[in-house]
Coordinates of C-alpha atoms in Angstrom, one line a residue:
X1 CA 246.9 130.2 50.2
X2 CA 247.8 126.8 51.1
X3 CA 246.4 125.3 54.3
X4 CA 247.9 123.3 56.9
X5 CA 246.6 120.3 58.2
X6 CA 248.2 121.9 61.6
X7 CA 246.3 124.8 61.3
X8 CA 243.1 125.9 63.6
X9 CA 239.8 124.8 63.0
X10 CA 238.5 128.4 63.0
X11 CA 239.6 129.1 59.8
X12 CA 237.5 125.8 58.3
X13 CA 234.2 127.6 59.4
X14 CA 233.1 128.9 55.9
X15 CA 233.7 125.2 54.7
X16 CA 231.6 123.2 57.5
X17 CA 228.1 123.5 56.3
X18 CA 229.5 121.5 52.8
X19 CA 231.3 118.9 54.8
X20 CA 228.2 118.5 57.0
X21 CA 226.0 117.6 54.1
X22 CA 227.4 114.3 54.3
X23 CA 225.9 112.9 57.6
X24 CA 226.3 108.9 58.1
X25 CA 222.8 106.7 57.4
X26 CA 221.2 105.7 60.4
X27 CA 221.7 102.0 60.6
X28 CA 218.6 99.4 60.0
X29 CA 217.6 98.0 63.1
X30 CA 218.3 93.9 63.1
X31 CA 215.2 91.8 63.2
X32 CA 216.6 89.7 66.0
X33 CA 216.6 92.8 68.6
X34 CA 213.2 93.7 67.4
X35 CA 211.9 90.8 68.3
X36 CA 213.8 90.6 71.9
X37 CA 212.4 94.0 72.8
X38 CA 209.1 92.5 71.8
X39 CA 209.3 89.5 73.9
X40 CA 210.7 91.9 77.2
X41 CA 207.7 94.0 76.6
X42 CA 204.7 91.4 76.1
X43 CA 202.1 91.6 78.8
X44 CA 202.0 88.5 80.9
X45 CA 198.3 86.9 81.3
X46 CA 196.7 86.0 85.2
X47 CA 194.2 82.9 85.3
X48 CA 192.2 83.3 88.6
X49 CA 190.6 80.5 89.8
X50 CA 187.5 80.4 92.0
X51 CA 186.1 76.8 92.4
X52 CA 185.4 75.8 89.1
X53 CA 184.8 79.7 88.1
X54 CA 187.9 81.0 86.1
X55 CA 188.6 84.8 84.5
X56 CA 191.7 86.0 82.8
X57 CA 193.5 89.5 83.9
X58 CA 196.7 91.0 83.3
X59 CA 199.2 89.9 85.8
X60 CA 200.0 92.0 88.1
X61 CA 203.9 92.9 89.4
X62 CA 203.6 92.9 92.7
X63 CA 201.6 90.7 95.2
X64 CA 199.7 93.4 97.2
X65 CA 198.2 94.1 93.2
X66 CA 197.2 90.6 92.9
X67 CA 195.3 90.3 96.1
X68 CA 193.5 93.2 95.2
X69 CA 192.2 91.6 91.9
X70 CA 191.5 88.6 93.4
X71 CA 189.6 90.4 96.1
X72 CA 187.6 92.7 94.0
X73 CA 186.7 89.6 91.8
X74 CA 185.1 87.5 94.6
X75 CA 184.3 90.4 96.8
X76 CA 184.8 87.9 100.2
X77 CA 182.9 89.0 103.1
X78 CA 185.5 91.0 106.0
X79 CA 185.4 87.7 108.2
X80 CA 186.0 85.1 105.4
X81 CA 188.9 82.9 105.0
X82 CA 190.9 84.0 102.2
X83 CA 194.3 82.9 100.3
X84 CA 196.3 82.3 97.4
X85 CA 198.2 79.9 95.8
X86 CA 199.6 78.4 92.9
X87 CA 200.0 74.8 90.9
X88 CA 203.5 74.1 91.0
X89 CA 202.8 72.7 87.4
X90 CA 202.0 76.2 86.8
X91 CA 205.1 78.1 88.8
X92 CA 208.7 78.8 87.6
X93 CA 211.0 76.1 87.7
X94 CA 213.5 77.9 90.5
X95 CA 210.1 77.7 93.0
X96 CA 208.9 74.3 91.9
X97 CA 212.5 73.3 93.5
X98 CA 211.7 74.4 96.7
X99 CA 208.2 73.1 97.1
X100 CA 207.6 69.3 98.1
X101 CA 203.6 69.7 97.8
X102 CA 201.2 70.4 94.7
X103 CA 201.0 73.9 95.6
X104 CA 203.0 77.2 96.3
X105 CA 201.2 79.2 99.0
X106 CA 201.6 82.8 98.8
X107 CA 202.0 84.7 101.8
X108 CA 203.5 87.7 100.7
X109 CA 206.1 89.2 98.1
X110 CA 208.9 87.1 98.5
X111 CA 207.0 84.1 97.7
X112 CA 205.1 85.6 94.9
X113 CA 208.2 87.1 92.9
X114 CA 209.1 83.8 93.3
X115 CA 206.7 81.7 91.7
X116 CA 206.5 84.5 88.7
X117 CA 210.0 84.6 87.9
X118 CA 210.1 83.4 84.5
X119 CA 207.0 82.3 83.3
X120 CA 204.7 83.7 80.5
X121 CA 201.4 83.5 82.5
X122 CA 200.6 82.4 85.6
X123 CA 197.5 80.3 87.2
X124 CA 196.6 81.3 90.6
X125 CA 194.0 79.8 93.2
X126 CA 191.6 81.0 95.3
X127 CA 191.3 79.4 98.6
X128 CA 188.2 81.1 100.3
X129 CA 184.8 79.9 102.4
X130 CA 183.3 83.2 101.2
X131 CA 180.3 82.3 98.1
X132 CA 181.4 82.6 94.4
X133 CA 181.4 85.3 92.5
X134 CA 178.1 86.3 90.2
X135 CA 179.1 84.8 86.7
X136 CA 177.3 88.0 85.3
X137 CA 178.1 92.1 87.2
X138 CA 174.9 93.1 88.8
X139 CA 172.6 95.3 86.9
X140 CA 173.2 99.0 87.6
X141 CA 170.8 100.6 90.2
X142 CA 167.5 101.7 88.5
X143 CA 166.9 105.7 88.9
X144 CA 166.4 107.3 92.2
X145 CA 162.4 108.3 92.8
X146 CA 161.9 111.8 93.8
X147 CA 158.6 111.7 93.7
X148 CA 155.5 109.6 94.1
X149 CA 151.6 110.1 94.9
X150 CA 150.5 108.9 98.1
X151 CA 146.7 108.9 99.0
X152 CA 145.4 108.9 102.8
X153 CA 141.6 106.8 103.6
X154 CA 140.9 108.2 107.1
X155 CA 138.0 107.8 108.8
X156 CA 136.9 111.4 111.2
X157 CA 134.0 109.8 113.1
X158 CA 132.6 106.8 112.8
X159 CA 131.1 106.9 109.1
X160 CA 132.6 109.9 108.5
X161 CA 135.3 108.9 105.8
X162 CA 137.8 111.3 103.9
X163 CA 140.6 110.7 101.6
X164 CA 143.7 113.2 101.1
X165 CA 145.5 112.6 97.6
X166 CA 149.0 114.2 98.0
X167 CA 152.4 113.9 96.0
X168 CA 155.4 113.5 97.5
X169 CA 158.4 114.9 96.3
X170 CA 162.0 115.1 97.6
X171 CA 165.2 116.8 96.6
X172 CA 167.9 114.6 96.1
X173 CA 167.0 111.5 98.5
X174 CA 165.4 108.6 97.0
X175 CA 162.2 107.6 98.8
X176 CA 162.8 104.2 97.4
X177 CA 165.6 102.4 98.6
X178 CA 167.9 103.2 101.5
X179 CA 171.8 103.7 101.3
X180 CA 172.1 100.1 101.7
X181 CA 170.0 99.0 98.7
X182 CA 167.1 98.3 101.4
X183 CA 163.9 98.9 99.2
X184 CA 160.9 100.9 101.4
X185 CA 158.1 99.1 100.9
X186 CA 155.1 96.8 102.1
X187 CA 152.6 97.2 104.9
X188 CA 153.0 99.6 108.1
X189 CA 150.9 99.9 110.9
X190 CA 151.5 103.1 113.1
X191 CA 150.7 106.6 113.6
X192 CA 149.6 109.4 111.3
X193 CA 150.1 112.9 113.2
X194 CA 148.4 115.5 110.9
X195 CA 148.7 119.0 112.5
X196 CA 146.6 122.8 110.7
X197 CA 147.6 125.5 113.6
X198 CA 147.4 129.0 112.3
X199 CA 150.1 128.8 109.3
X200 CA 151.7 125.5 110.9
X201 CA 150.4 122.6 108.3
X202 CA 152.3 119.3 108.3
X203 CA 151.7 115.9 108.3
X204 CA 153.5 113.0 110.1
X205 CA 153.8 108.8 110.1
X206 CA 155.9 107.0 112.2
X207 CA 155.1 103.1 111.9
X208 CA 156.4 99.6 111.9
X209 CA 156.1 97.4 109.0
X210 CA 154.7 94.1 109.5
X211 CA 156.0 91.5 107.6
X212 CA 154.6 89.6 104.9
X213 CA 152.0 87.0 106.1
X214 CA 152.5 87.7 109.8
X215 CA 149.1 89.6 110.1
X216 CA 145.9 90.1 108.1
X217 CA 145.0 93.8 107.3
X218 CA 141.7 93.2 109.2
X219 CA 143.7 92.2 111.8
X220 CA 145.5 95.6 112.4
X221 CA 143.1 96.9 115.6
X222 CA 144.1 100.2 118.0
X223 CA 145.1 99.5 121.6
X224 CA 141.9 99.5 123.1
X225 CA 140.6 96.4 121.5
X226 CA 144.1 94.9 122.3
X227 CA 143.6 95.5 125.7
X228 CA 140.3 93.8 125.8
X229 CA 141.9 90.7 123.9
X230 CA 144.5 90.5 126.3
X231 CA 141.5 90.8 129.1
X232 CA 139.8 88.0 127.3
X233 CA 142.2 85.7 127.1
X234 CA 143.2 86.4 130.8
X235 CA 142.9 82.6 132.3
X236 CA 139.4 81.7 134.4
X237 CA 140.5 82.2 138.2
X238 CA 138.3 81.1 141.3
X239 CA 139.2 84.4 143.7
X240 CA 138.9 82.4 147.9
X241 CA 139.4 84.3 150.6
X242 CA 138.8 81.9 153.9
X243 CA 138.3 82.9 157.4
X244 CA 138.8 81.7 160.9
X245 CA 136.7 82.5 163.9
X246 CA 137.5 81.0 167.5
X247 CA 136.2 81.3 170.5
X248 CA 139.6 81.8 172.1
X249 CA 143.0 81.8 170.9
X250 CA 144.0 78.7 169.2
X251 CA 147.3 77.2 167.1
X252 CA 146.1 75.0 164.1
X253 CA 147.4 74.1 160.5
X254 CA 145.2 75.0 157.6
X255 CA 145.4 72.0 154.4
X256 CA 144.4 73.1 150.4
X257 CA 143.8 70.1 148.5
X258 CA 143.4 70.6 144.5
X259 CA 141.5 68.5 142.7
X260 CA 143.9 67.0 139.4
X261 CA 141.8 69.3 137.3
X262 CA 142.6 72.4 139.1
X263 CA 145.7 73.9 140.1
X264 CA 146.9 77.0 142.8
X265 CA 147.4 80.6 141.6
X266 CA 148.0 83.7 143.9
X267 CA 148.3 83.3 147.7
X268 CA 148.5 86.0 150.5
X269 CA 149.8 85.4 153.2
X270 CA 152.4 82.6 150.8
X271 CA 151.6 78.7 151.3
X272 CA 153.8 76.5 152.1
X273 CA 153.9 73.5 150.0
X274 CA 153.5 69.5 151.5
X275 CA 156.4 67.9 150.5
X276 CA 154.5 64.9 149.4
X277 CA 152.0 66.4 147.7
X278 CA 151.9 67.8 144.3
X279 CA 148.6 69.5 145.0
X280 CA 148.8 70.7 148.5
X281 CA 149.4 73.7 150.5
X282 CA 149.3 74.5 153.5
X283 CA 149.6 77.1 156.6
X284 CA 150.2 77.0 160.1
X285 CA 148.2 79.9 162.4
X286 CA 147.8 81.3 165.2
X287 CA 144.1 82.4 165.5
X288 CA 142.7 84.9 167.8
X289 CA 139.3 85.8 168.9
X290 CA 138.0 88.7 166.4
X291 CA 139.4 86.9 163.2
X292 CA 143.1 88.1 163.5
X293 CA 145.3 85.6 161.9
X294 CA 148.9 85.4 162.6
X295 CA 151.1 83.6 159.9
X296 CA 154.4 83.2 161.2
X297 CA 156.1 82.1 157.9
X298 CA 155.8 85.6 156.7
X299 CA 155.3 87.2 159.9
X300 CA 152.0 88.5 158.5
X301 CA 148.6 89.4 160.5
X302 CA 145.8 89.6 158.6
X303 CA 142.0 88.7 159.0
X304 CA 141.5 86.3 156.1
X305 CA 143.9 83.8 153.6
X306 CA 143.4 84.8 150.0
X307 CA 144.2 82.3 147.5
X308 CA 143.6 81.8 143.3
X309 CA 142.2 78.7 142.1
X310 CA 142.7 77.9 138.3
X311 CA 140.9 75.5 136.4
X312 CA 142.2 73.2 133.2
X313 CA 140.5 75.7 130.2
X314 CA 139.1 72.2 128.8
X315 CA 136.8 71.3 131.4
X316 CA 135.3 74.8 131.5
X317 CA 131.8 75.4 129.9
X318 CA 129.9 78.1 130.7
X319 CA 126.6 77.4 129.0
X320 CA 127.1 74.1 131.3
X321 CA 128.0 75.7 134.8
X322 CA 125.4 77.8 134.5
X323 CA 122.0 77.0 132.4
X324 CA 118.2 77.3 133.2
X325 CA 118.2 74.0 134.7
X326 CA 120.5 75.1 137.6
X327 CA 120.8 79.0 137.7
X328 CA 119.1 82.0 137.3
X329 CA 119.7 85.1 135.5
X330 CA 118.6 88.8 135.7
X331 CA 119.8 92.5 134.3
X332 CA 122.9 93.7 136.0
X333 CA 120.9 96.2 138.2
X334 CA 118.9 93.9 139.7
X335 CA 121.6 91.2 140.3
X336 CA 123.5 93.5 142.4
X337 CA 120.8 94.1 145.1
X338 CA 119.6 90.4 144.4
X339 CA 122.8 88.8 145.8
X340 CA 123.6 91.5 148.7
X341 CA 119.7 89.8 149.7
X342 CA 121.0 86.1 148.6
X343 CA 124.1 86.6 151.1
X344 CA 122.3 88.1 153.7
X345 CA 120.0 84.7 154.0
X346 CA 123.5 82.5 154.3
X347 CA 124.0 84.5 157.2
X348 CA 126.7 86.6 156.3
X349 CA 127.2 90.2 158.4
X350 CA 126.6 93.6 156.4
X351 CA 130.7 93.9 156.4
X352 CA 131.3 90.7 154.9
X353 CA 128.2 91.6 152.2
X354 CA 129.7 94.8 151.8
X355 CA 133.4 93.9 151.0
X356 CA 132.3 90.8 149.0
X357 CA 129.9 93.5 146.5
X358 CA 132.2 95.8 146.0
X359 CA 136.0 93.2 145.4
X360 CA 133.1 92.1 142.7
X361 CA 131.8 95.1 141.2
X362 CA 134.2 95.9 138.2
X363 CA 133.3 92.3 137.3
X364 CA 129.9 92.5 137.4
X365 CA 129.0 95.9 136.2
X366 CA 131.1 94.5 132.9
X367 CA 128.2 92.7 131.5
X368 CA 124.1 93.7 131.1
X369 CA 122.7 91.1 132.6
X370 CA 124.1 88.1 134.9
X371 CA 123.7 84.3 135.3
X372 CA 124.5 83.0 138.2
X373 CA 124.4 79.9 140.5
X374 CA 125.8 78.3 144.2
X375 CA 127.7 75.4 144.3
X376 CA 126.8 72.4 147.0
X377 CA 129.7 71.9 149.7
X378 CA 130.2 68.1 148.2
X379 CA 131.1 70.1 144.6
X380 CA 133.4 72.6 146.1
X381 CA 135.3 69.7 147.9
X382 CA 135.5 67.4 144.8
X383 CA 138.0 70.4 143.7
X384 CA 139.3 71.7 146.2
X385 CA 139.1 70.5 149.8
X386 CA 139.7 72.2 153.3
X387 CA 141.3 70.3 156.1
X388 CA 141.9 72.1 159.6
X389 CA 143.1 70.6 162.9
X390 CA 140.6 71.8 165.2
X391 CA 137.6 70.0 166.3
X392 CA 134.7 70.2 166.4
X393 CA 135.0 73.0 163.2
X394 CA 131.9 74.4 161.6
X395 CA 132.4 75.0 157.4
X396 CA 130.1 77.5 155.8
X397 CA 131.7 77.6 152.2
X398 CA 129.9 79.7 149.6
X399 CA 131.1 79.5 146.0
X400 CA 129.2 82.1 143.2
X401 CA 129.6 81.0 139.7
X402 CA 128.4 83.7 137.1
X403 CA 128.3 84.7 133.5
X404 CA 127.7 87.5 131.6
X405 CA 124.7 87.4 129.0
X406 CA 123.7 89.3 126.2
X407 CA 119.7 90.0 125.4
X408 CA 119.6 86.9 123.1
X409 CA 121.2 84.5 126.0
X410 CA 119.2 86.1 128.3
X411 CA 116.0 85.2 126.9
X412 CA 116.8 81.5 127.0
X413 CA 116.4 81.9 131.0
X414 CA 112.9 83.2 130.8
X415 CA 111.5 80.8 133.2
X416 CA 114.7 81.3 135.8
X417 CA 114.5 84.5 136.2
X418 CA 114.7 87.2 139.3
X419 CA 111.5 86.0 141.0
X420 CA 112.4 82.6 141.0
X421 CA 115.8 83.3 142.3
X422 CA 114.0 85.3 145.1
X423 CA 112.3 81.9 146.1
X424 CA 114.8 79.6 145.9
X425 CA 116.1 78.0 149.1
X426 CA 120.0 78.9 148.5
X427 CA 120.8 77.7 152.2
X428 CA 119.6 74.1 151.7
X429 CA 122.2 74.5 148.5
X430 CA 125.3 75.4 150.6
X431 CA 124.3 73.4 153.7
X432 CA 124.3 76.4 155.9
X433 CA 122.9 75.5 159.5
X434 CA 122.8 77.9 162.5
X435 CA 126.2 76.7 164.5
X436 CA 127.5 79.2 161.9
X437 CA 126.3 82.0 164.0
X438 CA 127.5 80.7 167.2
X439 CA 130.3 82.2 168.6
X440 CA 131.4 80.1 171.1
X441 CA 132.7 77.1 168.3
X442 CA 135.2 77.4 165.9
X443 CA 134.0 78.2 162.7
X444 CA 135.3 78.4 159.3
X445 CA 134.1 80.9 156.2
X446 CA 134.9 80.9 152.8
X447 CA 133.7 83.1 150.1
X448 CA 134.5 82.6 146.7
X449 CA 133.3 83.7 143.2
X450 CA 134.1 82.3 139.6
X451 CA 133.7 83.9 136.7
X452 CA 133.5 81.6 133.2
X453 CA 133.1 82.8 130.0

């Protein structure tokens, strides 16, 4: 049967699978395109630059990447100046065009694409005031510690010592370091709360570390020695407290004139200051028959002016204010009834003995035994001196000066002891004379009492 060129395909079906033996070759690739596509696909190289620190990345295709990198590489702190730019030496020939200066800043994508388009690598610059970067990665984080022995020296009682050896162990949290890297370490001083009730057994620290060098460990005391430091170093204090006693009701100003070695603390009712004075105070009364005084800049009645006088630290030395050749000294018990005996013979009234013993008793009873002395009226005044504008005016001014003394110091006063204290003729040493007892002048009284130490 003769076929027709015409004639449908269908009938060629038997014959296709021998015409489609012959397929054409696929054709050999030319060299040249191989190479183009290898040239469109090579990875460009970044040179950061930090300073005179450089590192070599893959360059990124957009800018948002390369601040990233560059970020992560010097790891800036949030606050720190940072930005990027680029050599124009190093930048494509379209953006070197458009720049005037050495360098292309870039501030975003536009300027970035820019400077890229082009080139086979591509310098960038780091413009930051943040520190470089570490020229070597920091060592990984050394293993967490989940547990550790810890051993307790307590002492029960005085002498009574015990020691508790414990481990401590701890789930997942490392008793090391904190989240921050902070290691837990060094010295603490603080509480230990260790609690056995029934089945309730626990044990508790809360402290503060002291830093290195700041304190000794011997140093570290409770608060009750504390509180006796801060007692100690408490500054030495003359405690006055002056009177007035007139016949009838009289107006007059009062004058307090420190010595350059001494200087004003506490006063009640408030002094006034002298305008030109440095060291002088005064107050303007009204005085009434009985003792009331009326103080009309603070409105204030009251029967006697109290006032602090301080001292310069360097010119006080107590085994020089008070020593055998001037004072006397005695067990505490036997001071206090001495001195209520002592006062009484300067002619003060059982009141005035009375109030004086017991502003003073905390202060005495502090010590075990007592050295005291009485200053002379020409001593007082060389440090502090009392002017009033009344005349005639009778001054009976009694300063006590006394120490506390262990048994050792003590013994150095064995020839000035109570019963030589019991004949001494105190009111020959505070010039006391009998117009003090006479009501119908005016009189002025002044008990003070120092303690040095």
């Amino acid at each position: 049967m003769l076929l027709s060129p015409a004639s449908s395909n269908a009938s060629l079906g038997h014959s296709q699978g021998f015409w489609g033996k012959f397929k054409p070759k696929n054709k050999e690739p030319d060299p040249r395109d191989r190479n183009a596509q290898m040239a469109l696909s090579r990875q460009r190289l970044l040179t950061l630059c930090f300073g005179e620190l450089e590192t070599i990345r893959m360059l990124p295709m957009t800018f948002a990447d390369l601040e990233n990198v560059a970020r992560d590489w010097t790891k800036p702190p949030p606050d720190a100046q940072f930005g990027l730019r680029v050599p124009v030496e190093f930048a494509s020939l379209h953006a070197a065009r458009l720049v005037s200066g050495p360098y292309i800043y870039l501030t975003g994508e536009d300027s970035y694409q820019i400077a890229m388009m082009g080139v086979q690598g591509l310098r960038v610059e780091i413009v930051s005031d943040s520190p470089p970067p570490d020229d070597e990665p920091p060592p990984p984080p050394p293993p967490p510690v989940l547990e550790m022995p810890a051993t307790f020296n307590l002492e029960l009682t005085p002498g009574q010592h015990v020691a508790l050896d414990v481990d401590v162990k701890s789930e997942e949290l490392d008793m090391a370091r904190m989240d921050d890297g902070t290691t837990v370490d060094g010295v603490f001083w603080g509480k230990l709360d260790i609690v056995h009730e029934g089945d309730t057994h626990q044990m508790e620290f809360s402290g503060t570390r002291i830093r290195s060098g700041e304190y000794a460990p011997d140093f570290l005391v409770d608060s009750r020695v504390i509180t006796k430091l801060a007692t100690a170093t408490k500054p030495t204090t003359a405690k006055c407290n002056l009177s007035l006693l007139a016949p009838a009701q009289q107006f007059c100003d009062v004058f307090l004139t420190f010595a350059a070695m001494w200087k004003l603390g506490v006063t009640w009712p408030p002094a006034e200051k002298v305008p030109e004075a440095e060291n002088k105070v005064k107050y303007f009364l009204r005085v009434n028959p009985g003792g009331a005084l009326e103080h009309f800049e603070s409105q204030m009645v009251t029967t006697a002016l109290y006032y602090e006088a301080v001292p310069d630290p360097s010119m006080v030395d107590p085994s020089d204010y008070i020593a055998p050749r001037n004072g006397f000294a005695m067990p505490t018990s036997d001071f206090i009834a001495h001195i209520m005996n002592a006062l009484d013979q300067l002619g003060l009234s059982l009141h005035a003995r009375t109030n004086f013993l017991n502003s003073n008793m905390a202060a005495f009873t502090a010590h075990k035994n007592i050295a005291y002395r009485f200053l002379s009226p020409a001593r007082i005044a060389a440090a502090i001196d009392i002017m009033v504008t009344t005349e005639p005016c009778i001054f009976t001014r009694i300063f006590l000066i006394f120490r506390g003394l262990n048994d050792d110091e003590a013994g150095e006063f064995a020839g000035a002891g109570e019963k030589e204290a019991n004949s001494h003729n105190w009111r020959e040493v505070v010039g006391w004379s009998e117009d003090s007892k006479d009501p119908t002048l005016f009189r002025v009284l002044e008990l003070s009492v120092l303690e040095v130490s």
